[in-house]
Short mmCIF file of C-alpha atoms in Angstrom, two decimals:
data_model
loop_
_atom_site.label_atom_id
_atom_site.label_comp_id
_atom_site.label_asym_id
_atom_site.label_seq_id
_atom_site.Cartn_x
_atom_site.Cartn_y
_atom_site.Cartn_z
CA MET Q 2 -100.58 -15.50 -34.50
CA ILE Q 3 -101.33 -17.45 -31.21
CA GLN Q 4 -104.18 -19.50 -32.70
CA ARG Q 5 -102.06 -21.10 -35.43
CA ILE Q 6 -100.50 -24.42 -34.78
CA GLN Q 7 -97.16 -23.42 -36.34
CA THR Q 8 -96.71 -20.80 -33.48
CA LEU Q 9 -96.79 -23.74 -31.07
CA TYR Q 10 -94.34 -25.74 -32.91
CA LEU Q 11 -91.85 -22.91 -33.39
CA PHE Q 12 -92.21 -21.94 -29.67
CA VAL Q 13 -91.46 -25.64 -28.77
CA VAL Q 14 -88.40 -25.50 -31.02
CA SER Q 15 -87.12 -22.23 -29.35
CA ALA Q 16 -87.77 -23.67 -25.82
CA LEU Q 17 -85.91 -27.03 -26.60
CA MET Q 18 -82.95 -25.23 -28.15
CA ALA Q 19 -82.80 -22.91 -24.97
CA VAL Q 20 -82.56 -26.08 -22.94
CA THR Q 21 -79.75 -27.36 -25.16
CA LEU Q 22 -77.88 -23.91 -24.67
CA PHE Q 23 -77.90 -24.17 -20.82
CA VAL Q 24 -77.87 -27.85 -19.96
CA PRO Q 25 -74.70 -30.08 -20.34
CA LEU Q 26 -74.66 -32.23 -23.52
CA ALA Q 27 -72.14 -34.89 -22.49
CA TRP Q 28 -69.78 -36.00 -19.56
CA PHE Q 29 -66.35 -37.43 -19.45
CA ALA Q 30 -64.51 -38.82 -16.48
CA GLY Q 31 -60.83 -39.92 -16.16
CA ASP Q 32 -57.79 -39.78 -14.13
CA ALA Q 33 -57.77 -35.99 -14.64
CA GLY Q 34 -61.24 -35.47 -13.16
CA GLU Q 35 -64.81 -35.09 -14.41
CA PHE Q 36 -65.68 -32.68 -17.30
CA ARG Q 37 -68.89 -31.72 -18.98
CA LEU Q 38 -69.43 -30.79 -22.58
CA CYS Q 39 -71.65 -27.66 -22.72
CA ALA Q 40 -72.66 -25.50 -25.48
CA PHE Q 41 -69.84 -23.03 -25.37
CA ALA Q 42 -67.05 -25.00 -23.52
CA LEU Q 43 -65.75 -28.24 -22.22
CA ARG Q 44 -65.86 -27.37 -18.51
CA GLU Q 45 -64.60 -29.08 -15.29
CA VAL Q 46 -67.23 -29.82 -12.74
CA GLY Q 47 -66.18 -26.68 -10.91
CA GLY Q 48 -67.04 -24.56 -13.96
CA GLN Q 49 -63.64 -23.67 -15.31
CA ALA Q 50 -63.51 -23.92 -19.19
CA VAL Q 51 -60.89 -26.48 -20.43
CA GLN Q 52 -61.57 -26.27 -24.27
CA PRO Q 53 -63.69 -23.68 -25.91
CA THR Q 54 -66.66 -24.87 -28.15
CA LEU Q 55 -67.64 -21.45 -29.40
CA TYR Q 56 -68.81 -22.40 -32.89
CA MET Q 57 -71.21 -24.88 -31.52
CA GLY Q 58 -72.45 -22.39 -29.00
CA VAL Q 59 -73.11 -19.74 -31.58
CA LEU Q 60 -74.80 -22.25 -33.86
CA LEU Q 61 -77.05 -23.38 -31.03
CA ALA Q 62 -77.81 -19.76 -30.04
CA VAL Q 63 -78.73 -18.86 -33.58
CA ALA Q 64 -80.98 -21.93 -33.82
CA CYS Q 65 -82.69 -20.91 -30.62
CA ALA Q 66 -83.25 -17.27 -31.79
CA LEU Q 67 -84.43 -17.95 -35.34
CA PRO Q 68 -87.85 -19.50 -34.38
CA LEU Q 69 -88.56 -16.67 -32.15
CA VAL Q 70 -87.94 -14.23 -35.21
CA THR Q 71 -90.02 -16.54 -37.32
CA LEU Q 72 -92.96 -16.44 -34.79
CA PHE Q 73 -93.38 -12.70 -35.36
CA LEU Q 74 -93.47 -12.96 -39.09
CA PHE Q 75 -96.95 -14.53 -39.14
CA ARG Q 76 -98.18 -12.00 -41.92
CA ARG Q 77 -95.38 -13.01 -44.37
CA ARG Q 78 -95.88 -16.71 -44.56
CA LEU Q 79 -93.61 -17.41 -47.54
CA LEU Q 80 -90.76 -15.75 -45.51
CA GLN Q 81 -91.79 -17.76 -42.49
CA PHE Q 82 -91.55 -20.95 -44.58
CA ARG Q 83 -88.12 -20.08 -45.82
CA LEU Q 84 -86.95 -19.26 -42.36
CA CYS Q 85 -88.24 -22.66 -41.26
CA VAL Q 86 -86.04 -24.31 -43.95
CA ALA Q 87 -83.03 -22.31 -42.77
CA GLU Q 88 -83.82 -23.52 -39.32
CA ALA Q 89 -83.81 -27.07 -40.45
CA VAL Q 90 -80.38 -26.52 -42.05
CA LEU Q 91 -79.08 -24.98 -38.74
CA LEU Q 92 -80.43 -27.81 -36.77
CA VAL Q 93 -78.73 -30.34 -38.92
CA GLY Q 94 -75.52 -28.37 -38.58
CA ALA Q 95 -75.97 -28.19 -34.80
CA ALA Q 96 -76.37 -31.90 -34.61
CA VAL Q 97 -73.37 -32.53 -36.79
CA MET Q 98 -71.39 -29.86 -34.59
CA GLU Q 99 -72.27 -31.62 -31.40
CA GLY Q 100 -71.12 -34.94 -32.85
CA VAL Q 101 -67.76 -33.38 -33.88
CA TYR Q 102 -67.20 -31.75 -30.46
CA TYR Q 103 -68.12 -34.93 -28.75
CA PHE Q 104 -65.66 -36.89 -30.80
CA LEU Q 105 -62.97 -34.31 -30.22
CA SER Q 106 -63.58 -34.32 -26.43
CA TRP Q 107 -63.61 -38.19 -26.54
CA ARG Q 108 -60.24 -38.20 -28.24
CA VAL Q 109 -58.73 -36.15 -25.45
CA PHE Q 110 -59.77 -38.54 -22.83
CA SER Q 111 -59.20 -41.77 -24.72
CA GLY Q 112 -55.51 -41.63 -24.22
CA LEU Q 113 -56.00 -41.88 -20.35
CA THR Q 114 -55.71 -45.25 -18.52
CA PHE Q 115 -59.11 -44.98 -16.98
CA HIS Q 116 -61.91 -42.94 -18.61
CA LEU Q 117 -65.74 -42.98 -18.89
CA GLN Q 118 -68.02 -41.05 -21.02
CA GLY Q 119 -71.75 -40.59 -21.48
CA VAL Q 120 -74.37 -38.35 -23.02
CA TYR Q 121 -77.30 -36.55 -21.75
CA VAL Q 122 -80.73 -36.43 -23.36
CA SER Q 123 -80.09 -32.71 -24.39
CA ILE Q 124 -77.59 -33.80 -27.08
CA ALA Q 125 -80.54 -35.36 -29.08
CA LEU Q 126 -82.75 -32.20 -28.82
CA PRO Q 127 -81.62 -30.70 -32.21
CA VAL Q 128 -83.02 -33.87 -33.87
CA VAL Q 129 -86.31 -33.54 -31.94
CA CYS Q 130 -86.51 -29.95 -32.96
CA LEU Q 131 -86.02 -30.96 -36.59
CA VAL Q 132 -89.37 -32.87 -36.47
CA PHE Q 133 -91.07 -29.82 -34.90
CA VAL Q 134 -89.65 -27.48 -37.55
CA TRP Q 135 -90.86 -29.85 -40.34
CA LEU Q 136 -94.34 -29.86 -38.71
CA ALA Q 137 -94.35 -25.94 -38.48
CA ALA Q 138 -93.18 -25.75 -42.15
CA ARG Q 139 -95.88 -28.11 -43.22
CA ALA Q 140 -98.60 -26.06 -41.28
CA ILE Q 141 -97.30 -22.84 -42.73
CA CYS Q 142 -97.34 -24.17 -46.28
CA THR Q 143 -100.79 -25.59 -45.76
CA THR Q 144 -102.25 -22.17 -44.58
CA SER Q 145 -100.34 -20.27 -47.13
CA CYS Q 146 -101.11 -22.48 -50.04
CA SER Q 147 -104.80 -22.41 -49.25
CA SER Q 148 -104.98 -18.66 -48.83
CA ALA Q 149 -102.69 -17.81 -51.86
CA LEU Q 150 -104.83 -19.70 -54.43
CA PRO Q 151 -107.73 -17.81 -55.96
CA THR Q 152 -111.29 -18.78 -54.80
CA ALA Q 153 -113.17 -20.86 -57.32
CA SER Q 154 -116.61 -19.76 -58.21
CA VAL Q 155 -119.52 -21.95 -59.14
CA GLU Q 156 -118.62 -21.73 -62.84
CA GLY Q 157 -114.79 -22.31 -62.19
CA ARG Q 158 -113.85 -19.05 -63.87
CA PHE Q 159 -111.12 -18.18 -61.40
CA SER Q 160 -109.84 -21.75 -60.87
CA PRO Q 161 -106.37 -22.47 -62.19
CA PHE Q 162 -107.56 -26.04 -62.98
CA ARG Q 163 -110.48 -27.57 -64.75
CA THR Q 164 -111.86 -30.38 -62.75
CA GLY Q 165 -113.93 -33.49 -63.50
CA SER Q 166 -113.99 -37.14 -63.11
CA PHE Q 167 -113.54 -40.13 -65.49
CA PRO Q 168 -116.86 -41.80 -66.46
CA ARG Q 169 -118.10 -44.56 -64.29
CA THR Q 170 -114.84 -44.68 -62.14
CA GLY Q 171 -115.22 -41.70 -59.93
CA VAL Q 172 -111.48 -40.83 -60.24
CA PHE Q 173 -111.02 -37.20 -59.81
CA PHE Q 174 -108.56 -35.40 -62.24
CA ALA Q 175 -107.39 -31.82 -62.63
CA ARG Q 176 -105.70 -30.49 -65.78
CA PRO Q 177 -104.13 -27.00 -66.04
CA VAL Q 178 -105.81 -24.49 -68.09
CA LEU Q 179 -103.28 -23.27 -70.65
CA PHE Q 180 -104.76 -19.85 -71.60
CA ARG Q 181 -107.10 -17.24 -70.35
CA TYR Q 182 -108.56 -14.43 -72.22
CA LYS Q 183 -110.84 -11.38 -71.35
CA LYS Q 184 -114.48 -11.41 -72.04
CA GLY Q 185 -116.62 -8.67 -70.76
CA GLY Q 186 -113.86 -7.21 -68.53
CA ARG Q 187 -113.35 -10.22 -66.37
CA ASN Q 188 -110.98 -13.26 -66.73
CA PHE Q 189 -112.79 -16.02 -68.48
CA VAL Q 190 -111.81 -19.64 -68.68
CA PRO Q 191 -113.50 -21.48 -71.45
CA LYS Q 192 -115.52 -24.55 -70.45
#
């Protein structure tokens, strides 16, 4: 589990999403005071919640927990790959939800005569995590695809493809074998 590269990628995703959960995402300042958009609420600087953002917080929490669950499913690589795809969907949803709540918070303060707004780096972390999830899914697919295929013997009896090359070009080709039949109690692919 520890020696695989996808474990590192999934751990990075989980750590970055934990940062997104606990660090403010954006700030707004106006006549009414200064406010920060966090994962679970739009808060004043003192910490009092002004507007709840519970849906975004739950989505970010699930996007933080799913890579940790995926880490421990290292023996079931197909399920691990599917959970990586689900994590990618969650991260896209989290990025969209952050944009929606940023827009809604901006709308509240845009009516004031004086207002400023800004974003922190943590608002872009779901997009960074999306890259790491893609790398993890790619590594999982690489290891699972290579171990799921049957090993080819010297004669090519267990290979799903017959291989060769075109004469004088060196271009490699593979064509699928359409049938198999038993000969002498073993699977046999005709040459």
